[in-house]
Tab-separated table of C-alpha atoms and ligand atoms in Angstrom:
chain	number	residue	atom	x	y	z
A	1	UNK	CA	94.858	63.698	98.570
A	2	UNK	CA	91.052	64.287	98.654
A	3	UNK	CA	88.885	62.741	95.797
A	4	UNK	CA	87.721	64.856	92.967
A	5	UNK	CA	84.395	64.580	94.303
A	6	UNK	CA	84.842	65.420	97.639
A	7	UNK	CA	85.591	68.915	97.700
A	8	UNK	CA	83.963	71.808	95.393
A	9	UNK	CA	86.675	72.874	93.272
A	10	UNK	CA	87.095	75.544	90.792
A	11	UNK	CA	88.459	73.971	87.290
A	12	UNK	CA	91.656	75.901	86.154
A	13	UNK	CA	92.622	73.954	82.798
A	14	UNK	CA	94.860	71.345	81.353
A	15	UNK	CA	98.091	71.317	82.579
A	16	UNK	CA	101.280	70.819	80.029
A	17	UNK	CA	100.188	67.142	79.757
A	18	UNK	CA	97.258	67.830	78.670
A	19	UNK	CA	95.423	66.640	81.824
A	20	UNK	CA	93.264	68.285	84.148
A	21	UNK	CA	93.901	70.514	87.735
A	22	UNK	CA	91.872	72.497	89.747
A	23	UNK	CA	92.155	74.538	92.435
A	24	UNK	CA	90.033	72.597	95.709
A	25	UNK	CA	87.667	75.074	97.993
A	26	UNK	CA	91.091	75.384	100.203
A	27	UNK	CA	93.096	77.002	97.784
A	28	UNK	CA	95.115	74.254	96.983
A	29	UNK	CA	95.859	73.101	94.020
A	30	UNK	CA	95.433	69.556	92.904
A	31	UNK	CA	96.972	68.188	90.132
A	32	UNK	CA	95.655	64.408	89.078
A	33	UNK	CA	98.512	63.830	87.274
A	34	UNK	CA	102.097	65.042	87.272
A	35	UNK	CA	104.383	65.842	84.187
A	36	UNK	CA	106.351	63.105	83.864
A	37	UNK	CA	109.896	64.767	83.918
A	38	UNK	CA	109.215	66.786	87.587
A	39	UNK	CA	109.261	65.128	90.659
A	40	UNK	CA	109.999	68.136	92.826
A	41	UNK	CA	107.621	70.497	91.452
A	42	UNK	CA	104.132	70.361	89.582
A	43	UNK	CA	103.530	72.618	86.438
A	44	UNK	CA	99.826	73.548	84.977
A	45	UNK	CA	98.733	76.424	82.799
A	46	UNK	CA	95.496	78.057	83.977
A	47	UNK	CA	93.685	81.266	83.629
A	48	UNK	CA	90.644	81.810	81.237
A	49	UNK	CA	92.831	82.520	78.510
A	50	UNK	CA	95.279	79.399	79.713
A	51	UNK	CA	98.216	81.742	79.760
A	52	UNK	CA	99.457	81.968	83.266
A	53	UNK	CA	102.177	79.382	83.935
A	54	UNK	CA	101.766	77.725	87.170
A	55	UNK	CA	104.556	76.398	89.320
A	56	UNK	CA	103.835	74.384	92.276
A	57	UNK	CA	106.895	73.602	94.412
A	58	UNK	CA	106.126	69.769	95.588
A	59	UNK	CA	108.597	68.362	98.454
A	60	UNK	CA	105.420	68.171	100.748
A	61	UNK	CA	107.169	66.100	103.237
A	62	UNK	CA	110.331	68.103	103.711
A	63	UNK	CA	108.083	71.466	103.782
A	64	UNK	CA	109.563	72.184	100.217
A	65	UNK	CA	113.377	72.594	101.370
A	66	UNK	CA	114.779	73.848	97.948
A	67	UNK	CA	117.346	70.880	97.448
A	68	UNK	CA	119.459	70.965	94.203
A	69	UNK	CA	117.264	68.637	91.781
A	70	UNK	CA	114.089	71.013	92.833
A	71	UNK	CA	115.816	74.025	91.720
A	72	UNK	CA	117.324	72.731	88.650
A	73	UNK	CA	113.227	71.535	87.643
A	74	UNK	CA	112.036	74.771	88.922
A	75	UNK	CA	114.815	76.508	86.495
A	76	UNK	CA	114.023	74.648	83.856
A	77	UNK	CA	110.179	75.064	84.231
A	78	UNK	CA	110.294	79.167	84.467
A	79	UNK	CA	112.545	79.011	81.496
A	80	UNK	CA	110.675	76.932	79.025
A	81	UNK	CA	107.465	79.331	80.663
A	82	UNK	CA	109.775	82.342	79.803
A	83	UNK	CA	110.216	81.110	75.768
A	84	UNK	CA	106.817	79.885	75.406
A	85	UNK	CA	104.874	82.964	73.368
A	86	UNK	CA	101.142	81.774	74.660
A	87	UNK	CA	102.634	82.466	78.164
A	88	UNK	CA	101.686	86.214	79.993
A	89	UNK	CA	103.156	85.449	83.653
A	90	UNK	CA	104.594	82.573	85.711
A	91	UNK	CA	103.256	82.031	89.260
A	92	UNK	CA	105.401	80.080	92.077
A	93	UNK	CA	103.765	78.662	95.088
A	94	UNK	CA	103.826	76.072	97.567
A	95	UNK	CA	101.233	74.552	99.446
A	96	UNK	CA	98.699	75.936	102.804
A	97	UNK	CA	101.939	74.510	105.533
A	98	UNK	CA	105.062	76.083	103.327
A	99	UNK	CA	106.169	77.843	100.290
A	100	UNK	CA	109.635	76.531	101.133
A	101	UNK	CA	111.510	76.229	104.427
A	102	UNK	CA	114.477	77.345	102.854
A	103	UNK	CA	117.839	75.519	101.245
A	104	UNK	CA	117.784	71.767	102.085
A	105	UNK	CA	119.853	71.442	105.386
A	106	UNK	CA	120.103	68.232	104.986
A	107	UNK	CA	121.602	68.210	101.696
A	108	UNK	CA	123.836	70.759	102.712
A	109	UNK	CA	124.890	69.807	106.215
A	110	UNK	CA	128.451	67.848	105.485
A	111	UNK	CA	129.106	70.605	102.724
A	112	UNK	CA	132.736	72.637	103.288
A	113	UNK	CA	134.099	76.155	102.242
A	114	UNK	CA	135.620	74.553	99.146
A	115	UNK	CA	132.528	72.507	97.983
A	116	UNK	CA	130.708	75.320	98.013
A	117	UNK	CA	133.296	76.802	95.922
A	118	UNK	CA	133.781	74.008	93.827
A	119	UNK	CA	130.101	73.674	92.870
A	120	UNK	CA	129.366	77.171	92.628
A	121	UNK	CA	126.304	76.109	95.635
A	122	UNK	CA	123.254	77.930	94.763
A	123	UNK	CA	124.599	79.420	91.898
A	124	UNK	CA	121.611	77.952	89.725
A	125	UNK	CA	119.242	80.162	91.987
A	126	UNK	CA	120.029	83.401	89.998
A	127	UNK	CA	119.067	81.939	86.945
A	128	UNK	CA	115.209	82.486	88.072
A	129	UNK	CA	116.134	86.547	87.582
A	130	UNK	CA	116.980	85.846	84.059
A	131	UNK	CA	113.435	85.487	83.271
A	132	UNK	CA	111.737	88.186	81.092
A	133	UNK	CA	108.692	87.543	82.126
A	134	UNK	CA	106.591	88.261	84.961
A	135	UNK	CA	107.092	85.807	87.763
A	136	UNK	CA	104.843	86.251	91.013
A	137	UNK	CA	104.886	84.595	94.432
A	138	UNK	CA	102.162	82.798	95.696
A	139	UNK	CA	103.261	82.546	99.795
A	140	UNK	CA	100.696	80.875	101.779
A	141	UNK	CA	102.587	78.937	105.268
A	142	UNK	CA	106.443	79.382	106.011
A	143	UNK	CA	108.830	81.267	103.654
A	144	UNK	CA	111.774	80.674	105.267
A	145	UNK	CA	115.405	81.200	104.669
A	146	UNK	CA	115.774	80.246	100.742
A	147	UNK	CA	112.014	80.031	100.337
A	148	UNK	CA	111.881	83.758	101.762
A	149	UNK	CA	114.869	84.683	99.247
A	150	UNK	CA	113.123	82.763	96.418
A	151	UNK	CA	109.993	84.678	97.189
A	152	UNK	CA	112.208	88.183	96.441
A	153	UNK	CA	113.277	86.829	93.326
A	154	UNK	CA	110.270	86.772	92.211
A	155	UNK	CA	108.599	90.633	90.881
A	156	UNK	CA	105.388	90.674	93.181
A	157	UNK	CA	104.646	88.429	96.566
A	158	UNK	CA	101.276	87.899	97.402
A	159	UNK	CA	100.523	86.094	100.606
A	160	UNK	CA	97.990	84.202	102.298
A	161	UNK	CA	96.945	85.463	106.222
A	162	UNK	CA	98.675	82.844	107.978
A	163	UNK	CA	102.304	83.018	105.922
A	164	UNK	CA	105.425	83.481	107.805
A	165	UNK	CA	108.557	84.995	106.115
A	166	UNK	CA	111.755	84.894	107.890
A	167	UNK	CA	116.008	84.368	107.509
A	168	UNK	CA	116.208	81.797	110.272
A	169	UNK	CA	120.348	80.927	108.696
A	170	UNK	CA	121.264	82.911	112.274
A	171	UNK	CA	119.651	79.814	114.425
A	172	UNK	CA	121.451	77.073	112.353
A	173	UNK	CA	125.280	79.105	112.682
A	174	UNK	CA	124.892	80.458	108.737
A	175	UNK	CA	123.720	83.638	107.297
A	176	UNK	CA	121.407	84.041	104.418
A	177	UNK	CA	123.211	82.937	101.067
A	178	UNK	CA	120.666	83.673	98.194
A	179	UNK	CA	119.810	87.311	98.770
A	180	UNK	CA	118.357	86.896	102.083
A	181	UNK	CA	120.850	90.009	103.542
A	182	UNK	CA	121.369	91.753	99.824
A	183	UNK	CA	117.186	92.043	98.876
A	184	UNK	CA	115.583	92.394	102.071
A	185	UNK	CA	117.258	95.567	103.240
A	186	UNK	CA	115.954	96.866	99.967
A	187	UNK	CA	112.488	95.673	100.524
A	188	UNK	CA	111.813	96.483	104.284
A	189	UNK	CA	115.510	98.619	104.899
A	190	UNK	CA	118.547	98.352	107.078
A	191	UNK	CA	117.037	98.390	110.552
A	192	UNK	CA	114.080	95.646	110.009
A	193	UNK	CA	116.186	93.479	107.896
A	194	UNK	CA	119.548	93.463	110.384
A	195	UNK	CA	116.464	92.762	112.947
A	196	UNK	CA	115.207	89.538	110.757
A	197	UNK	CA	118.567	88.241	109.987
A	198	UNK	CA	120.328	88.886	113.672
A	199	UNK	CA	117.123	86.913	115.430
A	200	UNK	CA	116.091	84.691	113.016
A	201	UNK	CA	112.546	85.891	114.112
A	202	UNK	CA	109.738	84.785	111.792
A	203	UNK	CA	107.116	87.945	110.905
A	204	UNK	CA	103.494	87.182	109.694
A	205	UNK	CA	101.527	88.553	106.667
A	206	UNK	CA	100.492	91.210	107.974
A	207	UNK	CA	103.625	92.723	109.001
A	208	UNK	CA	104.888	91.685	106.020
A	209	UNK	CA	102.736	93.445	104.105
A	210	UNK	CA	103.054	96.754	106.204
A	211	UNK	CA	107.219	96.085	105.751
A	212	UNK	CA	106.114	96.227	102.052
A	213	UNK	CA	107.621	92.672	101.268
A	214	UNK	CA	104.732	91.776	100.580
A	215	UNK	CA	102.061	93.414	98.124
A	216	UNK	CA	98.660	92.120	99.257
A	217	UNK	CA	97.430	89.781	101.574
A	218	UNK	CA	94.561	87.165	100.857
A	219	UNK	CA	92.692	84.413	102.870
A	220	UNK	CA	94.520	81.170	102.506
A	221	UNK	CA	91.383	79.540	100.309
A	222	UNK	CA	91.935	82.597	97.750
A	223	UNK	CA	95.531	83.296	97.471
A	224	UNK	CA	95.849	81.734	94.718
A	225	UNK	CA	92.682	82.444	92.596
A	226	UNK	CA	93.825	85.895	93.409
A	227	UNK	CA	97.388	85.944	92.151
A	228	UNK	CA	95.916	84.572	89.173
A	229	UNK	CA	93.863	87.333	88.575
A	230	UNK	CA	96.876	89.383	89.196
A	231	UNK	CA	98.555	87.137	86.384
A	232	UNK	CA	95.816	87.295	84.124
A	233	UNK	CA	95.462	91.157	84.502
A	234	UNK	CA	99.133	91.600	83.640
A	235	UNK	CA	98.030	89.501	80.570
A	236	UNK	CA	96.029	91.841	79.512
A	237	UNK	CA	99.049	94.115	78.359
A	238	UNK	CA	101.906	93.542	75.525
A	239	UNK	CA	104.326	91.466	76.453
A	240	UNK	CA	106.626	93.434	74.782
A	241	UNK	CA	106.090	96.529	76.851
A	242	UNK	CA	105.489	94.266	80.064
A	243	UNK	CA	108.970	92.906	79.967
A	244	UNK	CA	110.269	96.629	79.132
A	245	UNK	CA	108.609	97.540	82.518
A	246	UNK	CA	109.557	94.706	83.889
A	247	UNK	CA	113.637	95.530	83.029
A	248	UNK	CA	113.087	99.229	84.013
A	249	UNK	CA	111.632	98.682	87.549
A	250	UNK	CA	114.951	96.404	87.909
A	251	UNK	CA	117.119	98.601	87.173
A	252	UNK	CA	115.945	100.235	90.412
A	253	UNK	CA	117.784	97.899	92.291
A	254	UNK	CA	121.025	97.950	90.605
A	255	UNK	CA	122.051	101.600	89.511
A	256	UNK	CA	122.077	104.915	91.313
A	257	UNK	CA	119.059	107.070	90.448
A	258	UNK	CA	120.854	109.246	87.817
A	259	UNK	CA	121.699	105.700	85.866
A	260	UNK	CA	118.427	104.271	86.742
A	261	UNK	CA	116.343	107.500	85.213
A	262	UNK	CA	118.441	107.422	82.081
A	263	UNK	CA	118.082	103.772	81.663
A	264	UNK	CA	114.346	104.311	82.201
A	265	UNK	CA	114.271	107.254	79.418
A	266	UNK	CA	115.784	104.992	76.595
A	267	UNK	CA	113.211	101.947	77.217
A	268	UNK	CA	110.631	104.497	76.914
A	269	UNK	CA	111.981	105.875	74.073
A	270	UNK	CA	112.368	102.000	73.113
A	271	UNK	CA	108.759	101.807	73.406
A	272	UNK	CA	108.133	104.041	70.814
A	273	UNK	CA	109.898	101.188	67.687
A	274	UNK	CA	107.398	98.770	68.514
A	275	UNK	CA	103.674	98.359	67.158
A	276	UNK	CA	102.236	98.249	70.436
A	277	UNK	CA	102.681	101.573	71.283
A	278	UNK	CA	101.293	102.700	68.540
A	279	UNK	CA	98.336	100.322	68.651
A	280	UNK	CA	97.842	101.306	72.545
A	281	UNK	CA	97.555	105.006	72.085
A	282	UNK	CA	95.862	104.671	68.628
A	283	UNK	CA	93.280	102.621	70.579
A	284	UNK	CA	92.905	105.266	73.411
A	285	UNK	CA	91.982	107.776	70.622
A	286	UNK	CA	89.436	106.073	68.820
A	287	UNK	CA	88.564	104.803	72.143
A	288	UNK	CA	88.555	101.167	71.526
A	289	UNK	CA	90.640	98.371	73.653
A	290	UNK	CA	93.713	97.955	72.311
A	291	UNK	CA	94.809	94.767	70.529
A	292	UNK	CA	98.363	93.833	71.052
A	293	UNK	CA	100.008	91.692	68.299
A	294	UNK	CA	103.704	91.524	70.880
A	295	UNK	CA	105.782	93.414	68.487
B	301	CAA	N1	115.761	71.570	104.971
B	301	CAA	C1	115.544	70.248	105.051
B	301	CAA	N2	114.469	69.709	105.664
B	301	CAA	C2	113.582	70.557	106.232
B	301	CAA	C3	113.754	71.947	106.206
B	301	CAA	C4	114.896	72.447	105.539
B	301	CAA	N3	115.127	73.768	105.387
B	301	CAA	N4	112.729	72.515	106.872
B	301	CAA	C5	111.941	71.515	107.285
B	301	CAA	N5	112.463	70.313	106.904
B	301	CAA	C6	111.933	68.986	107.171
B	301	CAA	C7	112.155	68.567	108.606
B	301	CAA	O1	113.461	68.073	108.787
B	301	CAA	C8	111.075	67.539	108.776
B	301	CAA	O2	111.519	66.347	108.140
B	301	CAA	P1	111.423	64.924	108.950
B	301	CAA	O3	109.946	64.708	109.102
B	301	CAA	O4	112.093	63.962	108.020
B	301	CAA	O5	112.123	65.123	110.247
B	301	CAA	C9	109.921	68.061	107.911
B	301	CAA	O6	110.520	68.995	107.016
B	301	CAA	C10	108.887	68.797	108.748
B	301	CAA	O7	109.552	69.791	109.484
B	301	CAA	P2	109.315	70.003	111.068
B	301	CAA	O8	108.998	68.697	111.714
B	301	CAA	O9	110.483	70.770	111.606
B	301	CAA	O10	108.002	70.906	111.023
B	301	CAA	P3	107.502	71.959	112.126
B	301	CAA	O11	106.123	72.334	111.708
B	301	CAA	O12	107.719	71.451	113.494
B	301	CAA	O13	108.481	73.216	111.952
B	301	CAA	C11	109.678	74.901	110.678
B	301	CAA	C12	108.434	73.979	110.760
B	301	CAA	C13	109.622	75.969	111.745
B	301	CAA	C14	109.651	75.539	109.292
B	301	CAA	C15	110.968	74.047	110.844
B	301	CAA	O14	110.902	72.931	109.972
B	301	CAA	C16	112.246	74.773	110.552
B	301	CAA	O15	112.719	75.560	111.365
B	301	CAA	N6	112.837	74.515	109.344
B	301	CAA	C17	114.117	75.090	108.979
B	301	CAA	C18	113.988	76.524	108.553
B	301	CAA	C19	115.363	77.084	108.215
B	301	CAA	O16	116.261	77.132	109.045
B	301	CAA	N7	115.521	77.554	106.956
B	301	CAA	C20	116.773	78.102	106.487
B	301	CAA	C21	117.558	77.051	105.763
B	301	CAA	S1	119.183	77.585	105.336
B	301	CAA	C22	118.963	78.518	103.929
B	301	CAA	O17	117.868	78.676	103.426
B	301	CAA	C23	120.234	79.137	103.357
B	301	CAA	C24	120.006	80.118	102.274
B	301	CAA	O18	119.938	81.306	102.481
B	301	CAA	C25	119.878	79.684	100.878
């Protein structure tokens, strides 16, 4: 890692222990210190107002394959993020070569049918879409495989220019096992996700983005100083009302359209027992910003 001094770097805050990170003239983020209890991931909270959780995933070596003891930390770190009131959004990235290159092969490669079974394998995935909060994807390099489905779990992907997303499983005689054939189809549809999965081709950012996997698309260097914007704007809001929008937009994905709309109606009805509704359209009338006290 470079020294603090050697590249011009943009100072994001203290992370959880209280020590400094900053985000170098690359876009990457460099941590001087890691919290004690992660050795698979790196957490920080940065933003102006400090309340963007950040969530670097840190197996440089093994292009952040998403073995077992990194998803259990990066469980763990989303939900103590998710419970932690001075907290508006989470962010998840990786570094410029990968977000992650998918499940660990290696961990998995003398596994059998009943293992899997037995240990209910990537079970502990799922428990990232348990989280209230907003969680957004920071992709810069490969997204492959489980990194690509981990990426989906999340609400919003951004991506740097040179990402790659892709469900590779095909090449290695497996098929996607975290989402990869359930939430693509519903990103991109049936004929460009069969196309993904069947070829195990990789696409780029762009094509991503035009797929509409992808949201926006950054230079590398400001990917990230970008999705925290993104995080910080979202932080702007109620948190209340953010998660209720949050749950709604969901729903999308799991009812038919006559459930989904009905579901929709009673949050928005919802909307109207809580203060910051009131406070929101009071403050539109007197024509003032609102100021949301989260209840
Ligand atoms: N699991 C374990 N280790 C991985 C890995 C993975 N998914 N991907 C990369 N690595 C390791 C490599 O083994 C290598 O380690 P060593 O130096 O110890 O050999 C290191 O990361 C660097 O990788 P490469 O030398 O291969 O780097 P490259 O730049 O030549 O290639 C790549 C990059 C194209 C991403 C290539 O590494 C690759 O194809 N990786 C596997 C991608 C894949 O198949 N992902 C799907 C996994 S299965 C899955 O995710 C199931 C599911 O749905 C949950």
């Amino acid at each position: 890692m470079a020294t603090a001094s050697s590249l011009s770097r943009l100072f994001l805050g203290k992370n959880l222990c209280g020590r400094a990170a900053t985000i170098s003239n690359t876009g990457f983020v460099k941590f001087y210190s890691v919290a004690p209890s992660y050795e698979n991931i790196k957490i920080d909270v940065v933003g102006a107002k400090k309340n963007v959780g950040l969530i670097q995933l840190y197996r440089p070596k093994a292009l952040n394959a998403l073995c077992k003891p990194l998803f259990q930390e990066l469980g763990k770190a989303v939900k103590d993020f998710d419970s932690d009131s001075t907290i508006a959004a989470i962010i998840i990235t990786g570094n410029e070569k990968a977000f992650a290159a998918g499940a660990d092969i290696k961990e998995m490669q003398n596994n059998t049918y009943s293992s899997n079974q037995r240990q209910h394998f990537l079970q502990e995935w799922e428990d990232i879409s348990n989280c209230g909060k907003p969680i957004i994807a920071a992709v810069n390099g490969f997204a492959l495989g489980g990194g690509c489905e981990l990426a989906m779990l999340c609400d919003i992907i951004y991506a740097g220019e040179k990402a790659k997303f892709g469900q590779p499983e095909i090449n290695i005689g497996t098929i996607p096992g975290a989402g990869g054939t359930q939430r693509l189809p519903r990103y991109v549809g049936k004929s460009k996700a069969m196309e993904i999965v069947l070829t195990g081709n990789f696409i780029d950012a762009q094509e991503a983005e035009k797929m509409g996997l992808v949201s926006r698309v950054f230079p590398v260097e400001k990917l990230l100083e970008e999705t925290i914007k993104l995080a910080e704007r979202i932080g702007t809001h109620s948190p209340l009302i953010v998660k209720m929008a949050k749950q709604s937009v969901n729903q999308a994905y799991e009812t038919t359209l006559r459930a989904g709309l009905q579901y929709e109606k009673s949050m928005f009805y919802g909307t109207f027992a809580t203060e910051d509704r009131k406070e929101g359209m009071t403050a539109f009338i007197e024509k003032r910003p609102p100021n949301f006290k989260n209840e």
